[in-house]
XYZ file of C-alpha atoms in Angstrom:
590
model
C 192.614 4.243 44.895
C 195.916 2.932 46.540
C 196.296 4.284 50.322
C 199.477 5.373 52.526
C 201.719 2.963 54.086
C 204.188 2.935 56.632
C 206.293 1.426 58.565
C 206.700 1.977 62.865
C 209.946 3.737 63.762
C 209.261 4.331 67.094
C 206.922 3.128 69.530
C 205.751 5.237 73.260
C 203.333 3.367 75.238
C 199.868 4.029 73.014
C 201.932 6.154 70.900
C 203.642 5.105 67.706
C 205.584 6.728 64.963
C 205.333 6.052 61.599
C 207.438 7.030 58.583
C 204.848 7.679 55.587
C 204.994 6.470 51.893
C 202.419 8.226 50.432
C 199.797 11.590 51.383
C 198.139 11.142 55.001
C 195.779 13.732 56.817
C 194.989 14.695 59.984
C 192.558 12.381 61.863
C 193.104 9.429 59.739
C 192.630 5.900 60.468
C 195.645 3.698 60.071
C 196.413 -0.267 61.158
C 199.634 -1.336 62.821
C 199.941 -5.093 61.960
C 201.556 -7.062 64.530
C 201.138 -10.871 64.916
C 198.536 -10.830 61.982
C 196.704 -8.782 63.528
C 195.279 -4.857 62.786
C 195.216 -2.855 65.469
C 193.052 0.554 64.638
C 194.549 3.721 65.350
C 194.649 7.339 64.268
C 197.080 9.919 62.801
C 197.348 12.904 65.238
C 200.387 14.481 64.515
C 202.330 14.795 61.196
C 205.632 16.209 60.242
C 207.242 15.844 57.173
C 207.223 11.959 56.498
C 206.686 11.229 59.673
C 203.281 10.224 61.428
C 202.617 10.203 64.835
C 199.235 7.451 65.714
C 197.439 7.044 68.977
C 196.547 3.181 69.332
C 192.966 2.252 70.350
C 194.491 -0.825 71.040
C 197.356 -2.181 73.790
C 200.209 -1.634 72.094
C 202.887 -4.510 73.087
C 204.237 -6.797 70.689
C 204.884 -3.804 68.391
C 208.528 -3.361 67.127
C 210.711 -1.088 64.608
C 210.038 -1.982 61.153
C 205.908 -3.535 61.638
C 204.183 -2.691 58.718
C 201.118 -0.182 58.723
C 198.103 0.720 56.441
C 196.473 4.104 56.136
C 192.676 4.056 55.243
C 192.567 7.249 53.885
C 189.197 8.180 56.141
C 188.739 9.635 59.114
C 187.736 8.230 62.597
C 184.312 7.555 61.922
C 180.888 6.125 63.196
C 178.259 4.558 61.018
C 175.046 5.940 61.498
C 171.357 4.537 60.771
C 168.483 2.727 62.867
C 169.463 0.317 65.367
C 171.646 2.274 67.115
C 169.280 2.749 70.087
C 169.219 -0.147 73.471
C 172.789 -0.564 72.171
C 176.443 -0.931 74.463
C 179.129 0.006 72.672
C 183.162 0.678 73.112
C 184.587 3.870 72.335
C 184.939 2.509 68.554
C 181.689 1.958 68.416
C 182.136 -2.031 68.709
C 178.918 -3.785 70.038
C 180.023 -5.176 73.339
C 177.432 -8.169 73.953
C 178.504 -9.168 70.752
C 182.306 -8.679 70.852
C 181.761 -11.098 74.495
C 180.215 -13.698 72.047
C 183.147 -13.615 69.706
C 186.312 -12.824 72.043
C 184.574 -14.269 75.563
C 185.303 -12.874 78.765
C 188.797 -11.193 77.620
C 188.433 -9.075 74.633
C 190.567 -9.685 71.653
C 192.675 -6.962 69.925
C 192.455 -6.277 66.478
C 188.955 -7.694 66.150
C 186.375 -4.776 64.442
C 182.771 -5.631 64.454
C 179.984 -3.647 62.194
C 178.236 -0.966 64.749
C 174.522 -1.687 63.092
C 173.277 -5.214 62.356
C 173.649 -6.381 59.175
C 170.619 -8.962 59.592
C 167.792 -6.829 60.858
C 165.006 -6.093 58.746
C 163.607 -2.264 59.053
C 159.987 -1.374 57.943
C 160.724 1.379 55.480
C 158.043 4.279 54.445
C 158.711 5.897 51.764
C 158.707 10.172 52.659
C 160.362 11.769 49.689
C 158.997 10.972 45.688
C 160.429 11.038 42.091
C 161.607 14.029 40.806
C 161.744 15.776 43.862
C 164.982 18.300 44.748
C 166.893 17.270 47.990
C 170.531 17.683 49.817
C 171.962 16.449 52.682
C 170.585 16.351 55.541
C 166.647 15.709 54.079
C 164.423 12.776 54.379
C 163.642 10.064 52.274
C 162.087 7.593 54.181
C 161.344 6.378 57.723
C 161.411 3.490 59.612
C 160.363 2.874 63.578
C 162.265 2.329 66.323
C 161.277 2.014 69.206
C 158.726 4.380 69.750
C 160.368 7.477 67.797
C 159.977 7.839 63.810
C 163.447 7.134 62.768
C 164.281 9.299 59.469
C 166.628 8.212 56.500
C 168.564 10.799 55.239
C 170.254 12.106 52.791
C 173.967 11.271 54.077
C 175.711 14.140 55.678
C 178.599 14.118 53.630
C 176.811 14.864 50.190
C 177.217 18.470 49.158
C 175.113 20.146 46.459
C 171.532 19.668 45.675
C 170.027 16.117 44.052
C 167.400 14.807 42.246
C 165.614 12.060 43.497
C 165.366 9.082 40.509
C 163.263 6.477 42.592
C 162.458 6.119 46.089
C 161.721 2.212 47.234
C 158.221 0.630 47.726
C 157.214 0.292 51.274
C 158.427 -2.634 52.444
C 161.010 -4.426 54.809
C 164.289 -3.715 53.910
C 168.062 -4.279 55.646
C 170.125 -1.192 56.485
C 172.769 -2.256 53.336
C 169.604 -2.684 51.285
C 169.563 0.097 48.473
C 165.909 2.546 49.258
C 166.492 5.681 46.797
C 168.964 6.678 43.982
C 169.615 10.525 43.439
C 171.221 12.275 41.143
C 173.590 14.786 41.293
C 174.040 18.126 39.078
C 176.814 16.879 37.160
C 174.402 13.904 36.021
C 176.143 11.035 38.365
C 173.868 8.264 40.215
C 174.080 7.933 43.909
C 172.514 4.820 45.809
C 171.626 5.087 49.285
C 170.196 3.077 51.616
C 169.782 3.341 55.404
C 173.486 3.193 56.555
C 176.542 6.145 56.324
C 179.030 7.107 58.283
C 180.330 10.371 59.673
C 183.483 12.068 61.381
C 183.139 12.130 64.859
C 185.393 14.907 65.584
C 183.400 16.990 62.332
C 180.054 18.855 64.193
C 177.404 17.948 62.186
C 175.793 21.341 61.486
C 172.888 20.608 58.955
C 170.005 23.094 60.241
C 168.802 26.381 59.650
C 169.209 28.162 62.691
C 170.884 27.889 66.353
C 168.396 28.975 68.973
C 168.790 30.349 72.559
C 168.347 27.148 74.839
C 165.218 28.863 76.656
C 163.073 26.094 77.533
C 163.540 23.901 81.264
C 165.268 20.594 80.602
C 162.738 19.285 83.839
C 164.922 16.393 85.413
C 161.995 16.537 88.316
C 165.276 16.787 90.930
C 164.048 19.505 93.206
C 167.036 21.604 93.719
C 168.043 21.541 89.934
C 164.545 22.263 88.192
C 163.919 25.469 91.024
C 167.441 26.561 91.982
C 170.126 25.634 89.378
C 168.323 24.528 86.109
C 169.221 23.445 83.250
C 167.806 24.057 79.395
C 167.169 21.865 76.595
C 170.338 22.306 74.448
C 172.304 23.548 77.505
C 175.606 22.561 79.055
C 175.993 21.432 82.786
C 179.164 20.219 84.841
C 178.713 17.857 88.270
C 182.223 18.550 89.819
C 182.687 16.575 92.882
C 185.303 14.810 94.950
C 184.787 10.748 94.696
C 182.234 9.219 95.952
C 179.885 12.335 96.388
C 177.079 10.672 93.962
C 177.951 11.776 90.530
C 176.559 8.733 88.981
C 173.920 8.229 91.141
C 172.590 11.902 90.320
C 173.620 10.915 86.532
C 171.513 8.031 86.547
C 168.261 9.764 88.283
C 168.921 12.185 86.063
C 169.142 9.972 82.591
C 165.826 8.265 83.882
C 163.719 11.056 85.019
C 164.815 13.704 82.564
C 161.787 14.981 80.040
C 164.053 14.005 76.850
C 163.702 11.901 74.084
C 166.911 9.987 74.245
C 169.791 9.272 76.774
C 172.794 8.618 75.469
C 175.912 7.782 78.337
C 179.523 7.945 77.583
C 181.722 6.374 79.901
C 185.197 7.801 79.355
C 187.336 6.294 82.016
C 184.949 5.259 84.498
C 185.854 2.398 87.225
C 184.817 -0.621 85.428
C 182.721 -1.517 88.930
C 180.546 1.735 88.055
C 180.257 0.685 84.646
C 178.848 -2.681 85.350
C 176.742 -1.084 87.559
C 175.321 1.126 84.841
C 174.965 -1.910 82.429
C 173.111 -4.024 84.735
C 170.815 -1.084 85.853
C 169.451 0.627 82.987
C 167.838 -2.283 81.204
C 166.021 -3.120 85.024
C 164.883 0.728 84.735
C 161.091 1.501 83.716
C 161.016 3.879 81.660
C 158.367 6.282 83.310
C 157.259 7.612 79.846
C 156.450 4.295 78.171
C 156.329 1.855 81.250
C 159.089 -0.137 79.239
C 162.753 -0.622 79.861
C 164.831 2.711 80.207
C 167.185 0.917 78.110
C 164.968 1.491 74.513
C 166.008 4.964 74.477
C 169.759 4.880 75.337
C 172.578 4.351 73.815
C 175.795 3.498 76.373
C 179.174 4.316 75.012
C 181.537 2.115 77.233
C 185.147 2.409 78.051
C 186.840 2.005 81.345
C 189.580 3.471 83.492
C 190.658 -0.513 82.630
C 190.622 0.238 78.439
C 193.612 1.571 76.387
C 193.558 5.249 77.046
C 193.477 6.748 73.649
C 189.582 4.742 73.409
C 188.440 7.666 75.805
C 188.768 10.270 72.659
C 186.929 8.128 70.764
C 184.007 7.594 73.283
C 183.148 10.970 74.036
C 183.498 11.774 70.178
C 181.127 8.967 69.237
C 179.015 9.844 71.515
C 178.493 12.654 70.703
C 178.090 12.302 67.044
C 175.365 9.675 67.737
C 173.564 12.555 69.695
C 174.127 14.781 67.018
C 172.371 12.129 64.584
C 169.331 12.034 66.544
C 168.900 15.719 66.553
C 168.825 15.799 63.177
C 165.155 13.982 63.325
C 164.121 16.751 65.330
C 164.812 14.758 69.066
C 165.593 16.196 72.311
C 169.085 14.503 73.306
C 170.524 14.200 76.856
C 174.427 13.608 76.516
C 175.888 12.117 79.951
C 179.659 12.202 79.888
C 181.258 10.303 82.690
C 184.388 11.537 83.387
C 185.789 14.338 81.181
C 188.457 14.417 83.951
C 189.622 10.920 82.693
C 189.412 11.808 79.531
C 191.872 15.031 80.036
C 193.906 12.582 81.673
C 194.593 10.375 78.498
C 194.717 14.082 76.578
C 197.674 14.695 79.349
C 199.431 11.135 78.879
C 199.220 11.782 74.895
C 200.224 14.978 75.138
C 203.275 14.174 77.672
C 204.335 11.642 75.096
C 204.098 13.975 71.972
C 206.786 16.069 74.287
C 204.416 18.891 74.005
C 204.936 21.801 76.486
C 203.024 21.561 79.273
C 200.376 23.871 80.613
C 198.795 23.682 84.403
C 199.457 20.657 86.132
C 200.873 19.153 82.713
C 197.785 19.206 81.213
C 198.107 19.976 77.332
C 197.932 23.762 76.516
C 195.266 23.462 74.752
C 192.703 21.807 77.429
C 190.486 24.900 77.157
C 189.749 24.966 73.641
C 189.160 21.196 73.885
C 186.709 20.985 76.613
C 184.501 23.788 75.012
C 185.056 22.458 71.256
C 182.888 19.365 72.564
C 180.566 21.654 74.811
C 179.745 23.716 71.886
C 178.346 20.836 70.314
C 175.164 21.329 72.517
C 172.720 23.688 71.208
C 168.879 24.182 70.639
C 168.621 24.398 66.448
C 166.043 24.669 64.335
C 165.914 22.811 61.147
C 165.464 22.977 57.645
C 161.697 21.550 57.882
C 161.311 24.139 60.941
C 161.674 20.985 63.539
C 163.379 21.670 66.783
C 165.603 19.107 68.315
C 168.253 19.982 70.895
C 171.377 18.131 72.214
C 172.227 18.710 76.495
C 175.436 17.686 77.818
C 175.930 17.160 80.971
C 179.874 16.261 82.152
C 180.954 15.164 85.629
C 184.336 16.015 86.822
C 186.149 13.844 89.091
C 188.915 16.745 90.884
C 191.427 15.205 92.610
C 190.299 15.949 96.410
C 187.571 17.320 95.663
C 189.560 20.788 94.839
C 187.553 22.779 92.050
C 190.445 24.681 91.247
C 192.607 22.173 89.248
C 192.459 22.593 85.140
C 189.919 20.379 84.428
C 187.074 22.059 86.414
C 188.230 25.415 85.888
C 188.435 24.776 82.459
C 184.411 23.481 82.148
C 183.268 26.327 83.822
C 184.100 28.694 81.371
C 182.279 27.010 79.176
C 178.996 25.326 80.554
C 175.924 27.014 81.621
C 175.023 25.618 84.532
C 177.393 24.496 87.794
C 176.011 20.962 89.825
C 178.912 21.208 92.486
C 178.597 18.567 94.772
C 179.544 18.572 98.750
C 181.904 16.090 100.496
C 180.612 17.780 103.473
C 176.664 17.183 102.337
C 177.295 13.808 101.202
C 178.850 12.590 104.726
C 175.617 14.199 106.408
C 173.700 11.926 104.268
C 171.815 14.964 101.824
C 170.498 13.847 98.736
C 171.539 15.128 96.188
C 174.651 16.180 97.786
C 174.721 19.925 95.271
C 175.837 22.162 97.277
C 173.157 25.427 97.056
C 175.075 27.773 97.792
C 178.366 27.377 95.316
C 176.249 25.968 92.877
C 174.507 28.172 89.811
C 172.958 28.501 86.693
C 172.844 30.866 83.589
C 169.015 29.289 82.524
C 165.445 30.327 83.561
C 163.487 28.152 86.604
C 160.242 26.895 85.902
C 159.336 28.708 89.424
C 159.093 32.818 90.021
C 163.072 33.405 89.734
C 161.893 36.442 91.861
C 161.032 33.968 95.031
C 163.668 31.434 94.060
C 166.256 34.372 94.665
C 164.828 35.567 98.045
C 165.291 31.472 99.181
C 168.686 31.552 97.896
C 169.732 34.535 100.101
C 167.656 33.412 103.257
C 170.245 29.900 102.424
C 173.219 32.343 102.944
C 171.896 34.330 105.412
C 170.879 31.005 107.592
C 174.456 29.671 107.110
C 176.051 32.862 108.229
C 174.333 32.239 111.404
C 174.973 28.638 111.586
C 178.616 29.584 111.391
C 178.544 32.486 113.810
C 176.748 29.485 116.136
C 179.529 27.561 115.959
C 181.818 30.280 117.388
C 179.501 32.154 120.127
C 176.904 28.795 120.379
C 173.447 28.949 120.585
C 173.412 31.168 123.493
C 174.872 34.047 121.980
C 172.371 34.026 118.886
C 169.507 36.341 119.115
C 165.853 34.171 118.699
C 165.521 36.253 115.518
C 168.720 34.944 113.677
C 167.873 31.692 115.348
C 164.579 31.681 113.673
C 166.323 32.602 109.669
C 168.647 29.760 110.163
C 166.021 27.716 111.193
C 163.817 28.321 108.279
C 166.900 27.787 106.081
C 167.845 23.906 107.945
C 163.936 23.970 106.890
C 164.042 24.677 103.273
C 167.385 22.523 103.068
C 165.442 19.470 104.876
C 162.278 19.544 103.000
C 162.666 21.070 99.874
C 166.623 20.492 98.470
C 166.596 17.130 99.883
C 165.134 14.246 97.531
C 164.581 10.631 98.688
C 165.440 8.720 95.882
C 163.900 5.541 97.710
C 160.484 7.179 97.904
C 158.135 6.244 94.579
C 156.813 9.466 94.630
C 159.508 12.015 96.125
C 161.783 10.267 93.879
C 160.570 12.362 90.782
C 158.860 15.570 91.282
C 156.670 17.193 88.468
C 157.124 20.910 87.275
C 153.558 21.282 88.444
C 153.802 20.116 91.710
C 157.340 21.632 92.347
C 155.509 24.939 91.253
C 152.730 24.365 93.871
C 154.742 23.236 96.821
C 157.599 25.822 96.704
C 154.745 28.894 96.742
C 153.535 27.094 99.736
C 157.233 27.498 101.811
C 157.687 31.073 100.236
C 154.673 31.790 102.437
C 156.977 30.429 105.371
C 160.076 31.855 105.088
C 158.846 35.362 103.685
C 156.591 36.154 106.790
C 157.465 37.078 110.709
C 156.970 34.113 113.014
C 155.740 35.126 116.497
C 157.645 32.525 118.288
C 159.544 34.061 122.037
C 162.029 30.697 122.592
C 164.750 29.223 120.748
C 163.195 25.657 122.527
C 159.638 26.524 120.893
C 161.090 27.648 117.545
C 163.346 24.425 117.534
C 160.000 22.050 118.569
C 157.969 24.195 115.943
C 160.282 23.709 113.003
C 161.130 19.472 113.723
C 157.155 19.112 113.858
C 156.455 21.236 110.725
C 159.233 19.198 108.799
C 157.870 15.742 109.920
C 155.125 16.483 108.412
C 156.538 17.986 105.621
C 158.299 14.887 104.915
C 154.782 12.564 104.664
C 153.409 15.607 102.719
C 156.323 15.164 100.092
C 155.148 10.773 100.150
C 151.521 11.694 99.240
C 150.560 11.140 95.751
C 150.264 14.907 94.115
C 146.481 16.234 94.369
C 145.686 13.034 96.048
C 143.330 13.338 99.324
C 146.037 12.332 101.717
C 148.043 15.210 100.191
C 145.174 17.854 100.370
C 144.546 16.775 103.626
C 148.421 17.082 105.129
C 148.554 20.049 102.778
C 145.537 21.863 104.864
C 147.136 20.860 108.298
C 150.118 22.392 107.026
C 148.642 25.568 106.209
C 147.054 25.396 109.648
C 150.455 25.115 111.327
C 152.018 27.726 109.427
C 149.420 30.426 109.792
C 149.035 29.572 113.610
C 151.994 31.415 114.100
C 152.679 33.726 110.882
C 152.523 37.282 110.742
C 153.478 39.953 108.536
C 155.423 38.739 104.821
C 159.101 40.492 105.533
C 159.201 43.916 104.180
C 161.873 42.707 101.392
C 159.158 40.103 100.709
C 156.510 42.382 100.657
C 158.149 44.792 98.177
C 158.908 41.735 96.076
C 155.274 40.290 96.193
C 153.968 43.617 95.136
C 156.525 44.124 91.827
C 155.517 40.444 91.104
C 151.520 41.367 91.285
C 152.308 44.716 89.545
């Protein structure tokens, strides 16, 4: 089949017009030869004979009359075992092996296969001769890593097959032919472990979409009881730079109770990046007492890459998580920055000479941000398997101001709001989410009854802490002293992690559970306390030892030990539960 060509007739920073000879589409992948070289880009407006490309590539040295080369196929990844422990660009290039070729300074134009050629996969044999299958369905597996990795049917196979022969057992490469099937029209298809998919086509091969219901536990206090998040929910982390985002990200991607961790960094500092590369394969993974690194996959391009790559990473990611809920996998999707990635949507956009929405972002922002959102989801599928895909996005507003485009934009969308504090990360509080303009749309693993009567003791103390500020301590009466007290408590002990500590670090749903009934008994009851100087000396003691109580090993004997001296101290001066916590304790008992 003979493809499009072209030649450039006008060229605007990444973007470059093409006059067509021949049928193009939509998404396409094209090469702009200059100086021998093919520089990969794709088709994103047409009109008439005339093509419009992004370049994934820097675009100098291009000039009126290059020649270019349509594919005919979309932007695509491949997609098979081996894709897991791997870094890759936004074009799904390895990068360790892309440094071996190019050194230091990568070269354009130079395309290297995603999945090793060379390795050698222990195939099993799933599906037999003569059986009925589409896409989508198993035919083999092979392990990696610790997960069952399933060959499948490729994705882009309509119809229903018969299965002619099914390989041996045995150790085959990923180009190494492991079934034929054949279709209804009589034609023979070989597959083996390798295909390739879209990345801006959802891949939507299951039975059902389910309600995202069960906790995602990240064992981050504040998130698992306040502001939670579900398996095959959407989150944001809005927050002005350097308020943690990657920090929490990284606890996050470690600690999280999910099979696989895939990052995307669109646009990130290259100094965070680095970061993030030399981190994750120092990381033990808690689950397997290996590196972190097994079960991740880091899509990598920085603020320091051509812009239109940023597209391409959070596609490909995404794709890749798609993939692995296909086998049934829970997938964590980290996306680090969409705001750097609506930036190169802005500078594209600017350069189409598109008309401008908010701030010159495109128009169309909204209906891009929750196109890849919607990509999350809880399904079910066709073997009645569950897998689920989170996302998780930060946002990097400029100032800190959540009500530029970009933020506004993802909260219409996700599920659950991480906003984090300029004003919380200066005083040092880990994780810096602020609790009170912070929410969520999912269940908490803890009584969401209790967890809302803490949430409005949080208000009520910082109503009084900002009535303090006015009138001073003075004009507060011991009562209103006391609530914002117990909230200061709640913040110090409960909201606050230290990420330094082996065992506050990461906090089980279990103990979580335990420990947060203990402080409802606090801040629900009447403490008989006469002096704002006893109720001060009461609450510093209590939350010292609070502090060593959240260092003990869980159900250890230091911690039942602390934990008894605790209870002492607390019931040495409570009396009655509230009346609003008494009505709430009964309907809860009821």
């Amino acid at each position: 089949m003979t493809h499009a060509t072209g030649r450039v007739v006008g060229v605007n920073g990444n973007l470059v017009a093409v006059e067509v000879e021949g049928q193009v589409s939509l998404n396409e992948v094209g090469y702009v030869i200059v100086d021998e070289k093919r520089l990969k880009s794709e088709i994103i407006r047409v009109r008439g004979t005339q093509a419009e490309m992004q370049v994934f590539e820097l675009t100098r040295g291009i000039g009126i009359g290059d020649d270019v080369e349509f594919s005919g196929e979309l932007l695509a990844v491949e997609l098979g075992p081996g894709l897991l422990g791997k870094v890759y660009d936004g074009l799904q290039n390895p990068l360790p092996e892309l440094a071996e070729q190019a050194g230091f300074f990568l070269e354009r134009g130079l395309y290297l296969d995603a999945l090793s050629r060379d390795s050698v996969w222990s195939f099993s044999p799933k599906a037999a001769k003569g059986d009925t299958v589409s896409r989508g369905d198993t035919i083999g597996t092979v392990p990696e890593g610790i997960f069952e990795h399933r060959i499948m049917v490729p994705f882009d196979l309509g119809g229903s097959y018969t299965v002619e022969q099914v390989a041996e057992a045995g150790d085959y490469k990923v180009t190494d032919t492991v079934a034929t099937i054949k279709d209804e029209k009589g034609s023979i298809h070989e597959l083996n472990m390798l295909f390739e998919w879209p990345v801006k086509r959802a891949i939507d091969i299951y039975a059902e979409r389910l309600k995202p219901t069960d906790a995602m536990v990240t064992k981050v206090r504040i998130i698992d009881t306040f502001i939670p998040v579900s398996l095959g929910g959407t989150y944001c982390i809005p927050g002005p730079f350097g308020a943690g985002k990657t920090v929490l990200q990284q606890i996050t991607s470690r600690n999280a109770e999910v099979d696989i961790v895939i990052v995307a960094a669109c646009g990130e500092r290259a100094g965070e990046v680095v970061e993030t590369l030399k981190e994750f394969p120092e990381l033990i993974d808690p689950r397997t007492g290996r590196t972190l690194m097994e079960r991740t996959v880091i899509i990598c391009n920085t603020s320091s890459m051509p812009v239109a790559s940023r597209e391409a990473s959070v596609y490909t990611a995404v794709t890749i998580a798609e993939y692995y809920r296909q086998m049934g996998l829970n997938v964590l999707l980290l996306a680090d920055s969409t705001s750097r990635w609506a930036q190169a949507m802005r500078e594209m956009s600017g350069r189409l000479e598109e008309i401008p929405g908010e701030e010159a972002f495109p128009a169309y922002l909204e209906s891009v941000i929750a196109g890849f959102y919607e990509r999350a989801g809880r399904v079910r599928l066709k073997d009645g398997v569950i897998g689920s895909i989170t996302i998780g996005g930060t946002v990097s507003p400029a100032g800190g101001n959540f009500e530029e485009p970009v933020t506004q934009a993802t909260l219409k969308v996700v599920g659950a709001f991480h906003g984090l504090s300029r004003e919380r990360s200066d005083a040092r509080k880990y994780p810096s989410i602020h609790p009170l303009e912070s929410w969520s749309k999912y269940p908490t693993i803890v009584n969401p009854r209790k967890v809302e009567y803490a949430r409005e003791l949080l208000f009520r103390g910082n109503e009084v802490g900002q009535m303090m500020k006015v009138v001073g301590e003075e004009g507060t009466s011991t009562e209103d002293f006391i609530e914002y007290m117990k909230s200061e408590f709640l913040d110090a002990v409960y909201l606050q992690q230290n990420a330094f500590d082996p065992v506050d670090a990461a906090v089980s749903t279990e103990r979580q559970v335990h420990v947060f009934d203990l402080l409802f008994d606090l801040l629900a009851s009447h403490l008989s306390i006469d002096t704002k100087d006893e109720v001060r000396h009461y609450f510093n003691a209590l939350r010292q030892r609070f502090l060593d109580y959240n260092s003990a090993e869980w159900d250890s004997e230091e911690f039942k030990k602390i934990e008894s001296e605790l209870r002492d101290m607390i019931d040495e001066k409570r009396g009655e539960f509230e009346t609003a916590a008494r009505e709430l304790l009964e309907e809860i008992n009821a």
